Coordinates of C-alpha atoms in Angstrom, one line a residue:
Chain A
M998 CA 191.0 52.9 161.2
N999 CA 191.5 48.8 159.1
S1000 CA 194.2 46.9 159.8
Y1001 CA 197.6 47.4 157.6
E1002 CA 196.6 44.0 155.5
T1003 CA 200.3 44.2 155.4
P1004 CA 200.5 40.2 154.0
L1005 CA 198.1 41.3 151.3
V1006 CA 199.5 45.0 150.7
L1007 CA 202.8 43.2 150.0
F1008 CA 201.0 40.1 147.7
T1009 CA 199.4 42.9 145.5
V1010 CA 202.2 45.0 144.8
L1011 CA 205.2 42.8 144.5
S1012 CA 202.5 40.7 141.9
Q1013 CA 202.1 44.1 140.4
L1014 CA 205.7 44.7 139.9
S1015 CA 205.8 41.4 138.3
V1016 CA 203.2 42.3 136.1
G1017 CA 204.4 45.4 134.8
M1018 CA 207.9 44.3 134.1
V1019 CA 206.6 41.6 131.8
A1020 CA 204.2 44.0 130.6
V1021 CA 207.4 46.2 129.5
S1022 CA 209.5 43.7 128.3
A1023 CA 206.5 43.1 126.1
V1024 CA 205.9 46.3 125.1
R1025 CA 210.3 46.8 124.3
S1026 CA 210.3 43.4 122.4
F1027 CA 207.7 45.5 119.2
A1028 CA 210.9 48.7 119.6
G1029 CA 213.1 47.2 117.4
P1030 CA 216.4 44.3 118.8
E1031 CA 215.9 43.2 122.1
P1032 CA 219.0 42.9 124.7
P1033 CA 220.8 39.0 124.6
R1034 CA 218.5 36.0 125.7
K1035 CA 220.1 36.2 128.9
Q1036 CA 219.4 39.5 129.9
I1037 CA 215.7 38.9 129.2
R1038 CA 215.8 35.7 131.1
S1039 CA 217.1 37.8 134.5
E1040 CA 214.1 40.0 134.0
W1041 CA 211.9 37.7 134.1
L1042 CA 214.0 35.4 136.8
V1043 CA 213.5 39.4 139.1
A1044 CA 209.7 39.0 137.8
G1045 CA 209.0 35.3 138.9
V1046 CA 210.9 35.9 142.3
A1047 CA 208.8 38.8 143.2
L1048 CA 205.7 37.0 142.3
L1049 CA 206.2 34.1 144.3
V1050 CA 207.5 35.9 147.2
G1051 CA 204.1 37.9 146.9
M1052 CA 202.2 34.8 147.0
I1053 CA 203.8 33.5 149.7
A1054 CA 203.6 36.3 151.9
S1055 CA 199.7 36.3 150.8
V1056 CA 199.3 32.8 152.5
F1057 CA 199.8 34.8 155.7
H1058 CA 196.9 36.7 155.8
L1059 CA 194.8 33.1 156.0
G1060 CA 194.2 32.1 159.3
H1061 CA 193.9 28.5 158.1
P1062 CA 197.3 29.0 155.3
A1063 CA 197.1 25.0 154.1
G1064 CA 193.6 25.4 153.0
M1065 CA 194.8 27.5 150.5
I1066 CA 194.5 25.4 147.7
R1067 CA 190.6 25.6 148.2
A1068 CA 190.1 29.4 147.3
L1069 CA 189.5 28.0 144.0
A1070 CA 186.6 26.2 145.0
H1071 CA 184.3 29.2 143.7
L1072 CA 185.4 30.4 140.5
E1073 CA 181.8 31.2 139.4
S1074 CA 181.4 33.6 141.2
A1075 CA 184.0 34.9 143.5
W1076 CA 187.2 37.1 142.3
L1077 CA 189.2 36.4 144.9
S1078 CA 188.8 32.6 143.2
R1079 CA 189.2 34.0 140.0
E1080 CA 192.0 36.4 141.7
A1081 CA 194.2 33.1 142.8
L1082 CA 193.6 31.0 139.9
S1083 CA 194.5 33.6 137.2
V1084 CA 197.3 34.9 139.6
G1085 CA 198.8 31.1 139.3
V1086 CA 198.4 31.0 135.6
F1087 CA 200.1 34.2 135.1
L1088 CA 203.2 32.8 137.2
G1089 CA 202.7 29.0 135.1
L1090 CA 203.5 31.2 132.1
V1091 CA 206.5 33.0 133.7
V1092 CA 208.2 29.9 134.6
V1093 CA 207.3 28.2 131.3
G1094 CA 208.8 31.5 130.4
I1095 CA 212.7 31.1 132.2
V1096 CA 212.7 27.8 131.0
L1097 CA 211.9 28.2 127.4
M1098 CA 214.3 31.5 127.3
R1099 CA 217.6 29.4 127.7
Q1100 CA 217.1 28.2 124.0
K1101 CA 215.4 31.4 122.7
T1102 CA 213.0 34.2 123.4
N1103 CA 209.6 33.6 122.1
R1104 CA 208.2 37.0 121.6
G1105 CA 203.9 35.1 121.5
L1106 CA 204.1 33.8 124.4
I1107 CA 205.7 37.3 126.2
V1108 CA 202.8 38.9 125.1
L1109 CA 200.3 36.2 125.9
T1110 CA 202.1 36.3 129.9
A1111 CA 201.5 39.9 129.7
L1112 CA 197.9 39.2 128.5
A1113 CA 197.9 37.0 131.5
G1114 CA 199.2 39.2 134.0
L1115 CA 196.5 42.3 133.2
L1116 CA 193.8 39.6 133.1
A1117 CA 194.9 38.8 136.6
L1118 CA 195.0 42.5 137.9
F1119 CA 192.0 43.1 136.7
S1120 CA 190.6 39.9 138.8
M1121 CA 192.7 41.3 142.1
G1122 CA 191.1 45.0 140.8
M1123 CA 187.6 43.0 141.0
T1124 CA 188.6 41.6 144.5
Y1125 CA 189.2 44.4 146.3
S1126 CA 186.2 46.8 145.4
P1127 CA 183.5 45.0 147.5
P1128 CA 180.1 47.2 148.4
S1129 CA 180.6 47.5 151.8
F1130 CA 183.7 50.2 150.7
P1131 CA 181.6 53.0 148.8
A1132 CA 184.7 55.0 147.7
I1133 CA 186.8 52.1 146.2
N1134 CA 183.3 50.3 145.3
N1135 CA 184.4 50.8 141.0
V1136 CA 186.9 50.6 138.7
L1137 CA 189.6 52.9 140.9
P1138 CA 191.0 49.7 142.7
F1139 CA 192.0 48.5 139.1
V1140 CA 193.1 51.4 137.9
F1141 CA 195.7 51.9 141.6
F1142 CA 196.9 48.3 140.6
L1143 CA 197.8 49.5 136.4
V1144 CA 199.3 52.3 138.0
T1145 CA 201.6 50.5 140.3
A1146 CA 202.3 48.1 137.6
A1147 CA 203.6 50.2 135.2
L1148 CA 206.0 52.9 137.7
L1149 CA 207.2 49.7 139.3
G1150 CA 207.1 47.9 135.4
T1151 CA 209.3 50.9 134.3
S1152 CA 211.3 51.6 137.1
V1153 CA 212.5 48.2 137.8
G1154 CA 212.7 47.5 134.0
T1155 CA 215.1 50.2 133.0
L1156 CA 218.0 47.9 134.6
F1157 CA 217.3 45.6 132.3
A1158 CA 216.8 47.5 129.0
P1159 CA 219.2 47.8 126.2
E1160 CA 220.8 51.8 126.3
E1161 CA 218.9 52.2 122.6
K1162 CA 215.3 51.7 124.3
K1163 CA 215.7 53.1 127.5
P1164 CA 214.2 56.5 125.8
L1165 CA 211.4 54.1 125.7
V1166 CA 211.4 52.6 129.3
N1167 CA 211.8 56.3 130.8
G1168 CA 208.6 57.7 128.6
I1169 CA 206.9 55.1 130.0
F1170 CA 208.0 55.5 133.5
A1171 CA 207.3 59.5 133.2
V1172 CA 203.4 59.3 132.4
S1173 CA 202.9 56.5 134.6
L1174 CA 204.3 59.2 137.0
I1175 CA 202.6 62.6 136.2
V1176 CA 199.4 59.6 135.3
G1177 CA 199.9 58.4 138.5
L1178 CA 200.4 61.5 141.0
V1179 CA 196.9 63.3 138.8
I1180 CA 195.1 60.0 140.2
Y1181 CA 196.6 60.4 143.6
L1182 CA 195.8 63.9 144.2
I1183 CA 192.0 64.0 142.2
V1184 CA 190.7 61.1 143.4
P1185 CA 190.8 61.6 147.8
C1186 CA 188.7 65.5 146.7
I1187 CA 186.6 63.8 144.6
W1188 CA 186.0 61.4 147.9
L1189 CA 185.4 64.4 149.6
S1190 CA 181.9 65.5 147.7
G1191 CA 180.2 62.3 147.8
G1192 CA 178.6 60.0 150.1
E1193 CA 178.8 59.8 154.0
I1194 CA 181.4 57.4 153.8
M1195 CA 183.4 58.5 150.7
R1196 CA 183.6 62.0 151.9
Q1197 CA 185.3 60.1 155.4
T1198 CA 188.0 57.9 152.9
G1199 CA 188.7 61.5 151.4
Q1200 CA 189.6 62.8 155.0
A1201 CA 191.5 59.7 156.1
W1202 CA 193.4 59.6 153.1
I1203 CA 194.2 62.9 153.2
A1204 CA 195.0 63.2 157.2
S1205 CA 196.9 60.0 156.8
P1206 CA 200.7 61.1 156.6
L1207 CA 201.0 57.4 154.8
Y1208 CA 199.6 59.5 151.9
W1209 CA 201.6 62.6 151.7
A1210 CA 205.1 60.2 152.2
R1211 CA 203.4 57.8 149.3
I1212 CA 202.6 60.8 146.5
V1213 CA 206.6 63.0 147.5
V1214 CA 208.5 59.6 148.3
G1215 CA 206.7 57.4 145.9
L1216 CA 205.8 59.6 142.5
V1217 CA 206.9 63.6 143.1
L1218 CA 210.6 62.5 144.2
P1219 CA 211.4 60.0 141.0
L1220 CA 209.4 62.4 138.9
A1221 CA 211.7 65.3 140.0
V1222 CA 214.7 63.2 139.6
L1223 CA 213.7 61.9 136.5
W1224 CA 213.5 65.7 135.1
K1225 CA 216.3 66.7 136.4
M1226 CA 218.5 63.7 135.3
K1227 CA 216.7 62.5 131.9
T1228 CA 217.4 59.1 133.0
T1229 CA 216.5 56.2 135.6
P1230 CA 219.0 56.0 138.0
A1231 CA 219.3 52.5 139.4
W1232 CA 218.7 53.6 142.6
L1233 CA 215.0 54.9 142.1
W1234 CA 212.7 51.9 142.3
V1235 CA 213.7 50.9 145.5
A1236 CA 212.0 55.2 146.0
V1237 CA 209.0 53.5 144.0
L1238 CA 208.6 51.0 145.7
A1239 CA 208.7 52.6 148.9
G1240 CA 205.7 54.4 147.4
E1241 CA 203.9 52.0 146.0
L1242 CA 203.8 49.7 149.7
M1243 CA 203.0 53.1 151.6
G1244 CA 200.5 54.0 149.5
R1245 CA 199.0 50.1 149.3
A1246 CA 199.2 50.6 153.4
L1247 CA 197.1 53.5 152.9
F1248 CA 194.6 51.6 151.0
F1249 CA 193.8 49.3 153.2
A1250 CA 193.9 50.7 156.2
N1251 CA 192.6 54.1 155.8
T1252 CA 189.5 53.2 153.4
V1253 CA 186.7 53.5 155.5
H1254 CA 183.5 50.7 155.8
T1255 CA 180.3 51.5 155.6
A1256 CA 179.0 49.3 158.9
T1257 CA 181.4 52.0 161.0
I1258 CA 178.8 54.7 161.2
M1259 CA 176.2 52.3 161.5
G1260 CA 172.9 54.1 163.2
G1261 CA 175.0 57.1 161.9
V1262 CA 173.8 59.3 159.1
Y1263 CA 175.2 57.7 155.4
Chain B
M1095 CA 159.4 35.0 146.3
G1096 CA 159.7 31.6 148.3
K1097 CA 159.7 31.7 152.2
Q1098 CA 162.6 34.4 153.1
L1099 CA 162.6 34.5 156.9
A1100 CA 163.6 38.5 158.0
F1101 CA 163.9 40.1 161.3
Y1102 CA 161.6 43.0 162.0
V1103 CA 163.3 45.0 164.0
D1104 CA 160.5 47.1 165.7
S1105 CA 162.0 50.6 167.2
D1106 CA 159.5 52.2 168.4
K1107 CA 159.7 49.2 170.9
C1108 CA 163.1 49.1 171.3
M1109 CA 164.4 50.4 175.0
G1110 CA 168.3 49.7 174.0
C1111 CA 168.3 46.5 177.3
F1112 CA 170.7 44.9 174.8
T1113 CA 169.1 41.7 175.9
C1114 CA 168.4 39.9 172.4
A1115 CA 172.4 40.7 172.6
M1116 CA 173.2 38.6 175.4
A1117 CA 170.5 36.1 174.6
C1118 CA 173.0 35.0 171.8
K1119 CA 175.8 35.7 173.8
N1120 CA 174.9 33.1 176.2
Q1121 CA 172.5 31.1 173.4
Y1122 CA 176.2 30.3 171.7
H1123 CA 179.5 31.5 174.2
Q1124 CA 181.2 33.9 171.5
E1125 CA 184.7 34.6 171.7
K1126 CA 185.4 37.8 173.4
G1127 CA 185.2 40.7 171.7
V1128 CA 182.8 38.4 168.6
V1129 CA 179.2 40.0 168.3
W1130 CA 176.7 38.6 166.3
R1131 CA 174.0 40.8 167.3
K1132 CA 175.3 44.9 167.8
I1133 CA 172.5 47.6 168.8
Y1134 CA 173.6 50.3 167.0
P1135 CA 172.3 54.0 169.2
L1136 CA 171.0 56.6 166.4
A1137 CA 172.9 59.3 165.9
E1138 CA 171.6 62.8 167.3
A1139 CA 171.4 64.2 163.3
I1140 CA 168.7 61.2 162.5
Y1141 CA 167.0 61.4 166.3
P1142 CA 167.6 64.9 167.9
H1143 CA 165.8 64.1 171.3
Q1144 CA 166.7 63.2 174.5
E1145 CA 164.8 60.2 174.1
R1146 CA 167.1 57.6 172.2
A1147 CA 166.2 54.9 169.4
W1148 CA 168.5 52.1 168.6
Y1149 CA 168.5 49.8 166.2
S1150 CA 169.1 45.7 167.1
L1151 CA 171.3 44.3 164.1
A1152 CA 172.8 40.9 163.1
C1153 CA 173.1 39.4 159.9
N1154 CA 170.4 40.6 157.3
H1155 CA 170.5 36.8 155.6
C1156 CA 170.0 39.1 151.8
E1157 CA 168.0 37.6 149.5
N1158 CA 171.6 38.4 147.0
P1159 CA 174.3 37.9 150.2
T1160 CA 177.8 39.4 149.1
C1161 CA 179.4 36.8 151.3
L1162 CA 178.1 34.2 149.6
E1163 CA 179.3 35.6 146.4
V1164 CA 182.9 36.2 147.8
C1165 CA 183.6 33.7 149.5
P1166 CA 186.5 31.7 147.8
V1167 CA 185.9 28.1 149.7
K1168 CA 181.6 28.4 149.1
A1169 CA 181.6 28.5 152.9
Y1170 CA 178.3 30.0 152.7
F1171 CA 174.6 28.8 151.1
K1172 CA 171.5 30.0 151.3
R1173 CA 169.1 27.7 152.5
D1174 CA 165.9 26.9 149.8
E1175 CA 163.1 26.1 152.5
D1176 CA 163.4 29.4 154.5
G1177 CA 166.2 32.0 153.0
I1178 CA 168.8 31.6 155.9
V1179 CA 172.0 32.0 155.0
V1180 CA 174.5 29.6 156.5
H1181 CA 177.8 30.3 157.2
E1182 CA 179.5 26.5 157.9
Q1183 CA 182.6 27.4 159.9
E1184 CA 184.5 23.6 158.8
K1185 CA 184.7 24.9 155.8
C1186 CA 186.4 28.1 156.4
I1187 CA 189.9 29.6 155.5
G1188 CA 189.9 32.3 157.7
C1189 CA 190.5 35.0 154.4
G1190 CA 188.6 37.5 155.4
N1191 CA 186.6 38.0 152.5
C1192 CA 183.5 38.3 154.0
I1193 CA 184.0 40.2 156.7
R1194 CA 185.6 42.9 154.5
S1195 CA 183.2 42.7 151.8
C1196 CA 179.8 42.9 154.0
P1197 CA 178.1 46.4 153.9
Y1198 CA 176.7 45.8 157.3
G1199 CA 179.1 44.3 159.1
A1200 CA 177.6 41.0 159.7
P1201 CA 180.6 38.3 159.6
Q1202 CA 183.3 38.3 162.7
Y1203 CA 186.2 37.0 162.8
N1204 CA 187.6 34.9 165.2
P1205 CA 190.5 35.5 166.5
S1206 CA 191.1 31.5 168.0
L1207 CA 189.2 30.0 165.6
K1208 CA 190.8 31.8 162.9
K1209 CA 187.7 31.5 160.8
A1210 CA 185.0 34.0 160.4
E1211 CA 181.5 33.4 161.4
K1212 CA 178.1 35.3 161.8
C1213 CA 174.7 35.7 163.2
S1214 CA 173.2 32.0 162.3
F1215 CA 169.2 33.0 162.6
C1216 CA 169.3 30.1 165.0
W1217 CA 168.5 27.6 162.3
Q1218 CA 169.0 25.2 164.3
R1219 CA 166.1 26.5 167.0
I1220 CA 163.9 27.0 163.8
D1221 CA 164.2 23.6 162.8
A1222 CA 163.1 22.4 166.3
G1223 CA 160.5 24.5 166.6
L1224 CA 161.7 27.2 168.5
A1225 CA 162.5 31.1 167.9
P1226 CA 165.7 32.8 167.7
A1227 CA 167.5 33.6 170.7
C1228 CA 167.4 37.1 170.2
V1229 CA 163.8 36.8 169.4
L1230 CA 162.7 35.1 172.5
S1231 CA 164.6 37.1 175.1
C1232 CA 162.8 40.7 173.7
P1233 CA 161.1 41.9 177.0
V1234 CA 159.3 44.4 174.7
D1235 CA 158.9 42.0 171.6
A1236 CA 160.5 44.9 169.6
I1237 CA 162.7 42.2 167.5
Q1238 CA 160.2 39.4 165.3
M1239 CA 160.8 36.9 163.1
V1240 CA 158.7 37.3 159.9
D1241 CA 158.4 35.3 156.8
L1242 CA 158.6 38.3 154.0
D1243 CA 156.5 36.3 151.8
Q1244 CA 153.4 36.5 154.3
F1245 CA 154.1 39.3 155.9
D1246 CA 151.9 42.3 155.7
A1247 CA 154.6 45.3 155.7
T1248 CA 152.4 48.1 155.4
G1249 CA 154.1 51.3 157.0
L1250 CA 157.8 49.6 157.5
V1251 CA 160.8 50.5 155.5
Q1252 CA 163.1 48.2 154.4
Y1253 CA 166.4 51.5 154.1
A1254 CA 165.6 53.3 157.3
P1255 CA 167.6 55.9 158.5
G1256 CA 171.0 55.1 160.0
F1257 CA 171.0 51.8 157.7
P1258 CA 173.0 51.7 154.5
K1259 CA 171.1 51.2 151.6
F1260 CA 172.4 48.1 148.9
P1261 CA 169.0 47.2 146.7
A1262 CA 171.5 44.4 145.1
L1263 CA 172.0 42.6 148.0
N1264 CA 168.0 43.1 149.7
P1265 CA 168.9 42.6 153.2
S1266 CA 165.9 40.7 154.4
V1267 CA 165.4 43.2 157.3
R1268 CA 162.2 46.1 158.0
F1269 CA 162.5 48.2 160.4
R1270 CA 159.3 50.2 162.2
L1271 CA 160.8 53.5 162.7
P1272 CA 160.7 55.2 166.1
K1273 CA 158.1 57.9 166.8
Q1274 CA 159.3 61.6 167.5
P1275 CA 158.8 61.9 170.8
V1276 CA 155.7 64.6 171.8
V1277 CA 156.8 68.4 173.1
V1278 CA 154.6 68.0 176.0
R1279 CA 154.5 72.5 177.5
R1280 CA 153.2 74.2 180.1
E1281 CA 151.2 75.8 178.3
D1282 CA 149.2 72.9 176.5
T1283 CA 148.0 71.5 179.7

């Protein structure tokens, strides 16, 4: 088992929450009249604060935090450099959006910021899919991160949506929950039929209480509540966030590295 | 291909004495828990005999090193003259990306310095005309330094059983596999 990488858990989940919220506000802006500017601005403020907290947390995983700015030095090949840049650009656009929203909302900027956020998600997906972890040396990290952004963006975004648009946001939330549930139930089972390291990863995930807690608290419970109440109660985002944090800790701690069985059968 | 130094691991000769690993430790005095060269016993599923067999492994100084590719601060470079992958520790910010990304587990985290580090192929010794400490110390010549550009690798394998295969990285290591032990029965004598 690897380290839980708590700073990276906080960074990835909170930045994906931020991207999700901005993306939801962009989708909403195409579906008829928007809520008062002040309300959208509050939504973006929450997204900005979450992102900032996540970025501050990420610094604590560095042995030498003072050197963090140098992480931009290898843009030509290191996805971590590209991740740092794209997240920085996304934060910049969120701040510009918050400032401009004092005067008026700008749909073009909202869409541009959402696209920058998706680019940041892609960079994160590439950063966390190295060859040393065969189970996730593919598109899966990006898919996991998209699911996180969709789940958190909609469950928190619904708090800021006007009544007439809540069904739209709840609809996206419900679809995201179903897609997330299917992905998280199927993927470890597929790993079980892969190579030795993939198989061990599948076993490690399925045997981990974090995996089941993540499914029950972050996916099944919200889905049941949504199905029963036909709306998203204000507290539900807490369960979704808890589920995502547990799922991300699982991602970092229980994905098996190739070097762990050197000398064994691959 | 230009000159590319590599480790030739003769698993048939290796007796798992750990002298190479100790010589490395003696040379660089790494922190407790930081090990650049490791000796891996072959699993019984690969070598099912009472006799044991080992691979002595450190950084493979890959042709396309993942550590170099993923390092955000360009703390790694590959020497043009011999292909050795060098880690410039003074540039390292301890993000751990190389440690997470190398499929061979070569970079290690130094908890005191809060930076990564790995086998340097003793490039300072090589530049001074000396052999790497591990190569020099092996009592049975089970580990040697070779130039893949000149080396006749007939009968050797790059991806031995028990060593993960990553062709995109092209690790600079060659193995001679351990021979199967001869079973002598009473009726044979």
